[in-house]
Tab-separated table of C-alpha atoms and ligand atoms in Angstrom:
chain	number	residue	atom	x	y	z
W	1490	MET	CA	10.349	-97.968	-19.503
W	1491	LYS	CA	12.753	-99.808	-22.368
W	1492	LYS	CA	11.846	-97.570	-25.495
W	1493	ALA	CA	10.210	-99.108	-28.214
W	1494	LYS	CA	12.493	-100.421	-31.285
W	1495	ILE	CA	12.611	-101.277	-34.936
W	1496	ILE	CA	14.094	-104.659	-34.993
W	1497	GLY	CA	13.234	-105.580	-38.714
W	1498	LEU	CA	13.087	-104.208	-42.168
W	1499	GLY	CA	11.588	-105.285	-45.316
W	1500	SER	CA	10.288	-103.706	-48.573
W	1501	TYR	CA	9.316	-104.642	-51.930
W	1502	LEU	CA	9.131	-103.197	-55.450
W	1503	PRO	CA	7.005	-104.282	-58.469
W	1504	LYS	CA	9.538	-105.112	-61.483
W	1505	LYS	CA	7.831	-102.455	-64.487
W	1506	VAL	CA	9.904	-99.451	-64.539
W	1507	LEU	CA	8.142	-96.898	-65.858
W	1508	THR	CA	10.853	-94.275	-66.968
W	1509	ASN	CA	10.898	-90.636	-68.316
W	1510	ALA	CA	11.647	-91.299	-71.278
W	1511	ASP	CA	8.375	-93.988	-71.162
W	1512	PHE	CA	6.415	-90.812	-70.336
W	1513	GLU	CA	7.821	-88.592	-73.632
W	1514	LYS	CA	5.685	-91.283	-75.910
W	1515	MET	CA	2.795	-90.954	-73.809
W	1516	ILE	CA	2.141	-87.442	-72.690
W	1517	ASP	CA	3.477	-83.999	-73.840
W	1518	THR	CA	6.486	-84.088	-71.214
W	1519	SER	CA	10.102	-84.129	-71.533
W	1520	ASP	CA	12.767	-86.043	-68.971
W	1521	GLU	CA	14.421	-82.426	-68.927
W	1522	TRP	CA	11.211	-80.979	-67.206
W	1523	ILE	CA	10.348	-83.851	-65.036
W	1524	THR	CA	14.450	-84.014	-63.880
W	1525	SER	CA	14.232	-80.435	-62.993
W	1526	ARG	CA	11.084	-80.066	-61.111
W	1527	THR	CA	10.880	-83.229	-59.671
W	1528	GLY	CA	14.506	-84.890	-59.906
W	1529	ILE	CA	12.506	-88.145	-60.652
W	1530	LYS	CA	14.218	-90.762	-63.316
W	1531	GLU	CA	12.115	-93.605	-62.974
W	1532	ARG	CA	9.352	-95.427	-60.985
W	1533	ARG	CA	7.903	-98.872	-60.483
W	1534	ILE	CA	4.350	-99.655	-61.830
W	1535	ALA	CA	2.450	-103.382	-59.989
W	1536	ALA	CA	1.218	-105.611	-62.481
W	1537	ASP	CA	-2.423	-105.883	-63.217
W	1538	ASP	CA	-2.685	-108.640	-61.301
W	1539	GLU	CA	-0.535	-107.480	-58.388
W	1540	PHE	CA	-2.299	-105.411	-55.458
W	1541	THR	CA	-1.364	-103.184	-52.140
W	1542	SER	CA	-1.874	-106.313	-50.015
W	1543	ASP	CA	0.586	-108.628	-52.248
W	1544	MET	CA	3.314	-106.017	-51.973
W	1545	GLY	CA	2.751	-105.363	-48.420
W	1546	TYR	CA	3.329	-109.039	-47.947
W	1547	GLU	CA	6.429	-109.390	-49.623
W	1548	ALA	CA	7.575	-106.518	-47.556
W	1549	ALA	CA	6.499	-108.001	-44.671
W	1550	LYS	CA	7.734	-111.447	-44.508
W	1551	LYS	CA	10.993	-109.723	-45.139
W	1552	ALA	CA	10.456	-107.577	-41.663
W	1553	ILE	CA	9.707	-110.456	-39.704
W	1554	GLU	CA	12.535	-112.569	-41.158
W	1555	ASP	CA	15.192	-109.125	-40.667
W	1556	ALA	CA	13.578	-108.743	-37.078
W	1557	LYS	CA	14.239	-113.169	-36.771
W	1558	LEU	CA	10.761	-113.836	-35.781
W	1559	LYS	CA	7.785	-115.853	-36.845
W	1560	ALA	CA	4.271	-114.857	-38.290
W	1561	GLU	CA	2.951	-115.941	-35.416
W	1562	ASP	CA	4.794	-113.845	-32.841
W	1563	ILE	CA	3.142	-110.427	-34.265
W	1564	ASP	CA	0.664	-109.331	-32.206
W	1565	ILE	CA	-0.833	-106.844	-34.659
W	1566	ILE	CA	-0.613	-105.544	-37.547
W	1567	PHE	CA	-1.043	-101.959	-38.865
W	1568	VAL	CA	-1.197	-100.953	-42.708
W	1569	ALA	CA	-1.045	-97.422	-43.816
W	1570	THR	CA	-2.507	-97.053	-47.484
W	1571	LEU	CA	-4.503	-94.194	-49.427
W	1572	THR	CA	-4.809	-97.413	-51.882
W	1573	PRO	CA	-6.380	-100.155	-49.706
W	1574	ASP	CA	-7.190	-103.193	-51.947
W	1575	TYR	CA	-10.838	-102.615	-50.586
W	1576	ILE	CA	-12.711	-100.057	-48.872
W	1577	PHE	CA	-13.575	-102.990	-46.489
W	1578	PRO	CA	-12.149	-105.761	-45.516
W	1579	SER	CA	-9.080	-103.684	-44.339
W	1580	THR	CA	-5.870	-104.729	-46.085
W	1581	ALA	CA	-4.199	-105.598	-42.583
W	1582	CYS	CA	-6.771	-108.360	-42.684
W	1583	LEU	CA	-5.808	-109.872	-46.054
W	1584	ILE	CA	-2.025	-109.536	-45.587
W	1585	GLN	CA	-2.738	-111.395	-41.806
W	1586	GLU	CA	-4.270	-113.886	-43.612
W	1587	LYS	CA	-1.436	-114.137	-46.178
W	1588	LEU	CA	1.144	-114.372	-43.648
W	1589	GLU	CA	-0.770	-116.642	-41.440
W	1590	ALA	CA	-0.141	-114.434	-38.402
W	1591	LYS	CA	-3.064	-115.809	-36.669
W	1592	ASN	CA	-2.508	-114.083	-33.378
W	1593	ALA	CA	-2.091	-110.822	-34.930
W	1594	ALA	CA	-5.388	-108.056	-34.861
W	1595	ALA	CA	-5.449	-105.512	-37.544
W	1596	LEU	CA	-5.709	-102.577	-38.845
W	1597	ASP	CA	-5.516	-99.739	-41.691
W	1598	ILE	CA	-4.652	-96.587	-40.929
W	1599	GLN	CA	-5.325	-93.939	-43.384
W	1600	ALA	CA	-2.532	-90.755	-43.104
W	1601	ALA	CA	-1.722	-90.726	-46.786
W	1602	CYS	CA	1.959	-90.149	-47.019
W	1603	SER	CA	2.598	-89.706	-43.699
W	1604	GLY	CA	1.323	-92.872	-42.288
W	1605	TYR	CA	4.600	-94.789	-41.961
W	1606	VAL	CA	5.796	-92.321	-38.940
W	1607	TYR	CA	1.593	-92.718	-37.963
W	1608	ALA	CA	1.733	-95.986	-37.658
W	1609	LEU	CA	5.411	-96.025	-36.241
W	1610	SER	CA	3.780	-93.251	-33.296
W	1611	LEU	CA	1.231	-95.599	-32.646
W	1612	ALA	CA	3.081	-98.668	-32.534
W	1613	LYS	CA	5.784	-97.278	-30.307
W	1614	ALA	CA	2.402	-96.049	-27.767
W	1615	LEU	CA	1.546	-99.769	-27.649
W	1616	VAL	CA	4.813	-101.508	-27.117
W	1617	GLU	CA	5.947	-98.956	-24.225
W	1618	ASN	CA	2.720	-99.477	-22.601
W	1619	ASN	CA	3.203	-102.946	-22.329
W	1620	THR	CA	-0.191	-103.732	-24.592
W	1621	TYR	CA	1.768	-105.386	-27.247
W	1622	LYS	CA	4.597	-107.336	-27.742
W	1623	ASN	CA	5.743	-107.325	-31.243
W	1624	ILE	CA	3.993	-105.091	-33.789
W	1625	LEU	CA	4.327	-105.136	-37.812
W	1626	ILE	CA	3.382	-101.940	-39.537
W	1627	ILE	CA	3.560	-101.938	-43.653
W	1628	ALA	CA	3.175	-99.407	-45.964
W	1629	SER	CA	2.233	-100.476	-49.010
W	1630	GLU	CA	0.679	-98.416	-52.079
W	1631	LYS	CA	-0.520	-99.296	-55.847
W	1632	LEU	CA	-0.713	-95.588	-56.897
W	1633	SER	CA	-1.094	-96.507	-60.227
W	1634	SER	CA	-4.776	-97.562	-59.511
W	1635	ILE	CA	-6.109	-94.229	-59.115
W	1636	ILE	CA	-3.727	-92.246	-61.324
W	1637	ASN	CA	-5.057	-90.607	-64.578
W	1638	TYR	CA	-2.358	-91.283	-67.237
W	1639	LYS	CA	-2.965	-88.422	-69.439
W	1640	ASP	CA	-2.777	-85.857	-66.692
W	1641	ARG	CA	0.738	-84.548	-66.989
W	1642	SER	CA	0.590	-82.292	-63.596
W	1643	THR	CA	0.270	-85.581	-61.105
W	1644	SER	CA	1.227	-88.935	-63.275
W	1645	VAL	CA	4.896	-88.485	-63.652
W	1646	LEU	CA	5.232	-88.112	-59.595
W	1647	PHE	CA	3.828	-91.194	-58.557
W	1648	GLY	CA	4.926	-94.934	-58.267
W	1649	ASP	CA	3.820	-98.362	-56.523
W	1650	ALA	CA	5.827	-100.177	-53.851
W	1651	ALA	CA	5.812	-101.640	-49.847
W	1652	ALA	CA	7.866	-100.973	-47.087
W	1653	ALA	CA	7.641	-102.985	-43.319
W	1654	ALA	CA	8.951	-102.674	-39.830
W	1655	VAL	CA	8.831	-104.651	-37.115
W	1656	VAL	CA	8.371	-102.988	-33.765
W	1657	SER	CA	9.537	-104.259	-30.490
W	1658	GLN	CA	10.502	-103.681	-26.726
W	1659	ASP	CA	13.694	-106.820	-27.561
W	1660	GLY	CA	16.128	-107.003	-29.509
W	1661	SER	CA	18.426	-104.804	-31.272
W	1662	GLY	CA	17.604	-102.324	-33.585
W	1663	LEU	CA	16.361	-98.540	-34.324
W	1664	GLU	CA	15.386	-97.127	-31.363
W	1665	ILE	CA	12.193	-94.604	-31.882
W	1666	GLN	CA	13.463	-91.736	-29.509
W	1667	SER	CA	10.671	-89.440	-30.446
W	1668	ILE	CA	7.843	-88.737	-32.743
W	1669	TYR	CA	5.897	-85.720	-33.113
W	1670	LEU	CA	2.205	-85.615	-35.478
W	1671	GLY	CA	0.058	-82.892	-36.853
W	1672	ALA	CA	-2.951	-82.190	-38.792
W	1673	SER	CA	-4.770	-79.958	-40.743
W	1674	GLY	CA	-8.152	-81.007	-42.513
W	1675	SER	CA	-8.884	-77.119	-43.756
W	1676	GLU	CA	-6.619	-77.941	-46.568
W	1677	ALA	CA	-8.384	-81.403	-47.773
W	1678	ASP	CA	-9.103	-80.245	-50.853
W	1679	LEU	CA	-5.703	-79.434	-52.110
W	1680	LEU	CA	-4.712	-83.432	-52.645
W	1681	ILE	CA	-7.510	-85.601	-52.951
W	1682	LEU	CA	-9.207	-88.781	-54.673
W	1683	PRO	CA	-12.812	-87.037	-55.145
W	1684	ALA	CA	-14.913	-89.931	-55.715
W	1685	GLY	CA	-15.509	-94.039	-54.110
W	1686	GLY	CA	-16.232	-92.716	-50.506
W	1687	CYS	CA	-19.753	-92.191	-49.321
W	1688	LYS	CA	-19.879	-88.260	-50.538
W	1689	ASN	CA	-19.342	-89.180	-53.820
W	1690	PRO	CA	-20.115	-93.229	-54.552
W	1691	ALA	CA	-18.729	-94.535	-57.811
W	1692	SER	CA	-21.483	-93.601	-60.833
W	1693	GLU	CA	-21.167	-92.535	-64.505
W	1694	LYS	CA	-20.602	-89.092	-63.684
W	1695	THR	CA	-17.888	-89.583	-61.280
W	1696	LEU	CA	-16.362	-92.031	-64.126
W	1697	LYS	CA	-17.058	-89.465	-66.482
W	1698	GLU	CA	-15.391	-86.366	-64.779
W	1699	GLY	CA	-12.243	-88.409	-63.871
W	1700	LEU	CA	-13.058	-88.313	-60.136
W	1701	HIS	CA	-11.605	-91.570	-59.224
W	1702	TYR	CA	-7.997	-89.902	-59.701
W	1703	ILE	CA	-5.619	-88.082	-57.640
W	1704	LYS	CA	-6.747	-84.007	-57.845
W	1705	MET	CA	-3.564	-82.026	-56.516
W	1706	GLY	CA	-2.869	-78.577	-56.068
W	1707	GLY	CA	0.558	-79.162	-57.112
W	1708	LYS	CA	1.886	-75.257	-56.140
W	1709	GLU	CA	0.301	-74.867	-53.072
W	1710	VAL	CA	1.586	-78.450	-51.798
W	1711	PHE	CA	4.942	-77.689	-52.688
W	1712	LYS	CA	4.745	-74.895	-50.257
W	1713	HIS	CA	2.967	-76.518	-47.204
W	1714	ALA	CA	5.017	-79.560	-47.455
W	1715	VAL	CA	8.252	-77.633	-47.089
W	1716	ARG	CA	6.898	-75.643	-44.218
W	1717	ARG	CA	5.125	-78.466	-42.304
W	1718	MET	CA	7.898	-80.953	-42.173
W	1719	GLN	CA	10.362	-78.157	-41.161
W	1720	GLN	CA	8.224	-77.529	-38.409
W	1721	ALA	CA	7.920	-80.974	-37.620
W	1722	ILE	CA	11.786	-81.174	-37.594
W	1723	GLU	CA	12.204	-78.661	-34.941
W	1724	LYS	CA	9.226	-79.861	-33.007
W	1725	CYS	CA	11.203	-83.677	-32.489
W	1726	LEU	CA	14.672	-81.734	-32.301
W	1727	LYS	CA	13.052	-79.415	-29.453
W	1728	GLU	CA	11.578	-82.668	-27.705
W	1729	THR	CA	14.185	-84.533	-27.458
W	1730	ASN	CA	16.648	-81.537	-26.507
W	1731	LEU	CA	18.853	-82.613	-29.682
W	1732	SER	CA	20.432	-79.813	-32.369
W	1733	GLU	CA	20.720	-80.325	-35.972
W	1734	LYS	CA	24.075	-81.028	-35.105
W	1735	ASP	CA	23.061	-84.360	-33.730
W	1736	ILE	CA	21.338	-85.856	-36.698
W	1737	SER	CA	23.281	-88.260	-38.698
W	1738	TRP	CA	20.393	-88.865	-41.427
W	1739	LEU	CA	17.647	-86.578	-42.556
W	1740	ILE	CA	15.147	-88.656	-44.107
W	1741	PRO	CA	12.205	-86.753	-45.514
W	1742	HIS	CA	9.225	-87.885	-47.422
W	1743	GLN	CA	10.182	-88.616	-50.586
W	1744	ALA	CA	7.815	-86.461	-53.082
W	1745	ASN	CA	9.804	-84.427	-54.519
W	1746	GLU	CA	13.590	-83.467	-55.068
W	1747	ARG	CA	13.461	-80.038	-54.792
W	1748	ILE	CA	10.995	-80.316	-51.558
W	1749	ILE	CA	13.804	-82.022	-49.793
W	1750	ASP	CA	16.169	-79.523	-51.172
W	1751	ALA	CA	14.311	-76.304	-49.750
W	1752	ILE	CA	13.421	-78.589	-46.151
W	1753	ALA	CA	17.438	-78.844	-46.000
W	1754	LYS	CA	18.401	-75.747	-46.841
W	1755	ARG	CA	16.622	-74.535	-43.512
W	1756	PHE	CA	19.388	-76.441	-41.357
W	1757	GLU	CA	22.225	-75.124	-42.494
W	1758	HIS	CA	24.143	-77.464	-40.370
W	1759	LEU	CA	22.904	-80.920	-41.465
W	1760	ASP	CA	25.579	-82.519	-43.613
W	1761	ASN	CA	24.295	-82.626	-47.656
W	1762	GLU	CA	25.459	-86.082	-48.057
W	1763	LYS	CA	23.123	-87.385	-45.378
W	1764	VAL	CA	20.170	-85.818	-46.619
W	1765	TYR	CA	18.216	-88.908	-48.216
W	1766	LYS	CA	17.025	-88.447	-51.983
W	1767	GLU	CA	17.366	-91.531	-53.735
W	1768	VAL	CA	14.181	-93.328	-53.355
W	1769	VAL	CA	12.436	-90.256	-54.762
W	1770	ARG	CA	14.636	-90.201	-57.874
W	1771	LYS	CA	14.301	-94.016	-58.516
W	1772	PHE	CA	10.983	-94.345	-57.567
W	1773	GLY	CA	9.300	-91.169	-57.521
W	1774	ASN	CA	6.780	-90.825	-54.502
W	1775	THR	CA	5.311	-94.080	-53.235
W	1776	SER	CA	2.908	-92.379	-50.423
W	1777	ALA	CA	3.484	-94.281	-47.307
W	1778	SER	CA	6.179	-96.552	-48.519
W	1779	SER	CA	8.932	-93.557	-48.977
W	1780	VAL	CA	10.493	-92.849	-46.102
W	1781	GLY	CA	10.091	-96.830	-44.998
W	1782	LEU	CA	11.691	-97.554	-48.331
W	1783	ALA	CA	14.527	-95.317	-47.731
W	1784	LEU	CA	15.059	-96.719	-44.096
W	1785	ASP	CA	15.405	-100.040	-45.440
W	1786	PHE	CA	17.775	-99.466	-47.837
W	1787	LEU	CA	20.160	-97.676	-45.818
W	1788	LYS	CA	20.126	-99.958	-43.149
W	1789	LYS	CA	20.940	-103.068	-45.720
W	1790	GLU	CA	23.547	-101.165	-47.298
W	1791	ASN	CA	24.945	-100.427	-44.137
W	1792	LYS	CA	25.210	-96.796	-44.068
W	1793	LEU	CA	23.994	-96.592	-40.528
W	1794	LYS	CA	26.948	-95.814	-38.204
W	1795	SER	CA	26.466	-97.128	-34.263
W	1796	LYS	CA	24.261	-94.363	-31.962
W	1797	GLU	CA	23.723	-92.964	-35.619
W	1798	LYS	CA	20.503	-90.358	-35.309
W	1799	ILE	CA	18.084	-90.542	-37.943
W	1800	LEU	CA	15.634	-88.273	-38.842
W	1801	LEU	CA	12.444	-89.085	-40.335
W	1802	THR	CA	10.130	-86.432	-41.544
W	1803	VAL	CA	6.855	-86.846	-43.610
W	1804	PHE	CA	3.912	-84.878	-45.230
W	1805	GLY	CA	0.349	-85.823	-47.054
W	1806	ALA	CA	-3.013	-85.545	-47.734
W	1807	GLY	CA	-4.835	-84.198	-45.329
W	1808	PHE	CA	-2.948	-82.527	-44.404
W	1809	THR	CA	-1.182	-84.506	-42.093
W	1810	TRP	CA	2.748	-84.390	-41.418
W	1811	GLY	CA	5.151	-85.959	-38.596
W	1812	ALA	CA	8.493	-86.430	-37.646
W	1813	ALA	CA	10.694	-88.952	-35.934
W	1814	ILE	CA	14.153	-89.551	-34.220
W	1815	LEU	CA	15.687	-92.626	-34.465
W	1816	GLU	CA	19.000	-94.183	-32.854
W	1817	ASN	CA	20.833	-97.095	-34.428
W	1818	ASN	CA	21.849	-99.465	-31.480
L	1123	COA	N1	5.669	-82.238	-68.181
L	1123	COA	C1	5.968	-80.861	-68.783
L	1123	COA	N2	5.060	-79.840	-68.327
L	1123	COA	C2	4.250	-79.672	-67.349
L	1123	COA	C3	4.397	-81.372	-66.601
L	1123	COA	C4	5.045	-82.129	-67.081
L	1123	COA	N3	4.798	-83.582	-66.349
L	1123	COA	N4	3.233	-81.371	-65.430
L	1123	COA	C5	3.109	-79.778	-65.779
L	1123	COA	N5	3.466	-79.170	-66.677
L	1123	COA	C6	3.396	-77.472	-67.173
L	1123	COA	C7	2.129	-77.333	-66.556
L	1123	COA	O1	0.973	-77.720	-67.434
L	1123	COA	C8	2.210	-75.540	-66.736
L	1123	COA	O2	2.321	-75.192	-68.202
L	1123	COA	P1	1.623	-73.810	-68.423
L	1123	COA	O3	2.589	-72.994	-67.256
L	1123	COA	O4	1.199	-73.450	-70.276
L	1123	COA	O5	0.410	-73.795	-67.449
L	1123	COA	C9	4.116	-75.456	-66.291
L	1123	COA	O6	4.560	-76.856	-66.583
L	1123	COA	C10	4.290	-75.136	-64.737
L	1123	COA	O7	3.324	-75.495	-64.209
L	1123	COA	P2	3.650	-75.848	-62.503
L	1123	COA	O8	2.663	-76.519	-61.770
L	1123	COA	O9	3.930	-74.145	-62.051
L	1123	COA	O10	5.400	-76.739	-62.043
L	1123	COA	P3	5.831	-76.227	-60.825
L	1123	COA	O11	6.967	-75.744	-60.784
L	1123	COA	O12	4.760	-75.752	-59.419
L	1123	COA	O13	5.873	-78.011	-60.672
L	1123	COA	C11	5.048	-80.238	-59.445
L	1123	COA	C12	4.465	-78.713	-60.642
L	1123	COA	C13	3.723	-80.792	-59.490
L	1123	COA	C14	6.324	-80.981	-59.928
L	1123	COA	C15	5.294	-79.335	-58.450
L	1123	COA	O14	4.221	-78.016	-57.607
L	1123	COA	C16	5.112	-80.139	-57.123
L	1123	COA	O15	6.574	-81.200	-56.878
L	1123	COA	N6	4.812	-79.990	-56.370
L	1123	COA	C17	4.354	-80.667	-55.167
L	1123	COA	C18	3.246	-82.568	-55.531
L	1123	COA	C19	3.654	-83.435	-54.347
L	1123	COA	O16	4.621	-83.534	-54.022
L	1123	COA	N7	2.376	-84.034	-53.826
L	1123	COA	C20	2.901	-85.027	-52.991
L	1123	COA	C21	2.991	-84.675	-51.339
L	1123	COA	S1	2.950	-85.871	-50.542
């Protein structure tokens, strides 16, 4: 059996930049506080008339072009997002239409910030068992649409962006060697958008109580994120009989530089220079898009050498988490 490979990558960032200095004018915060607690300097904010499907479409076009394919070559589209344009129809269907990917089925995936690796896992399985030839995975988030910009404990953390990848059996690229996924619904309340679903449909009350904004227990989420991403890395290494010394690049979910540092500390043989942090510094936490952006930048900057192994690890609401090992071929 030939292993599934990522044969094309793409990403998209909206133009508007929101800096820490901008936040100093909006709420009681400082560049010093945000930088020392999170490492974040800037984030991008989508235009009022720019939505998750638009950003996802832009990233997808680039990934398909990078794979040297056409939209009609795509068999199925997965969109990982927690900020879909609508609850239904799926954002995947909206992007299928924009791309004119007329041979593609389409499906949204809800695994919050872990969505990119969850989508990658499904794509790997479906390609390797010959169900589909070319799968387009897209992560796209307009997090600015669910953020209360008066809440300093959450607003400074998040940004908007999209990333995409084409997974296929043919062609050269990043071979997906192993994927591990995990979930635990018992901590669902620690990171949640309380209203808008059937439990708390939109009402005067939900609006008044601000229940259409992200709610998060920051300190608790921090601890779970470090522990779960560490476990996911260990599981993925064990499954492939690899040690941390075999890993050239670690791309953890780009949520907070301190979370990334805490994970890196637990793997003493990993070269600190090869622990990726650029995305969180420049774009904040872009949820499902974050590791996809990092992967696209690494590849486009020609930083990946032949046969190098890249370890992605993710964590998000649910809680969900996971890790994937890719090899550059
Ligand atoms: N500017 C200034 N002060 C702020 C602030 C901001 N933007 N946000 C919070 N504070 C204040 C708090 O109000 C609190 O003040 P108090 O002691 O007077 O009550 C103080 O800073 C400390 O808050 P605390 O929550 O203890 O800070 P922290 O060190 O835990 O850092 C986070 C807060 C949110 C940065 C951190 O908990 C975190 O990153 N958690 C993980 C979040 C995450 O990545 N979520 C997504 C995972 S997918």
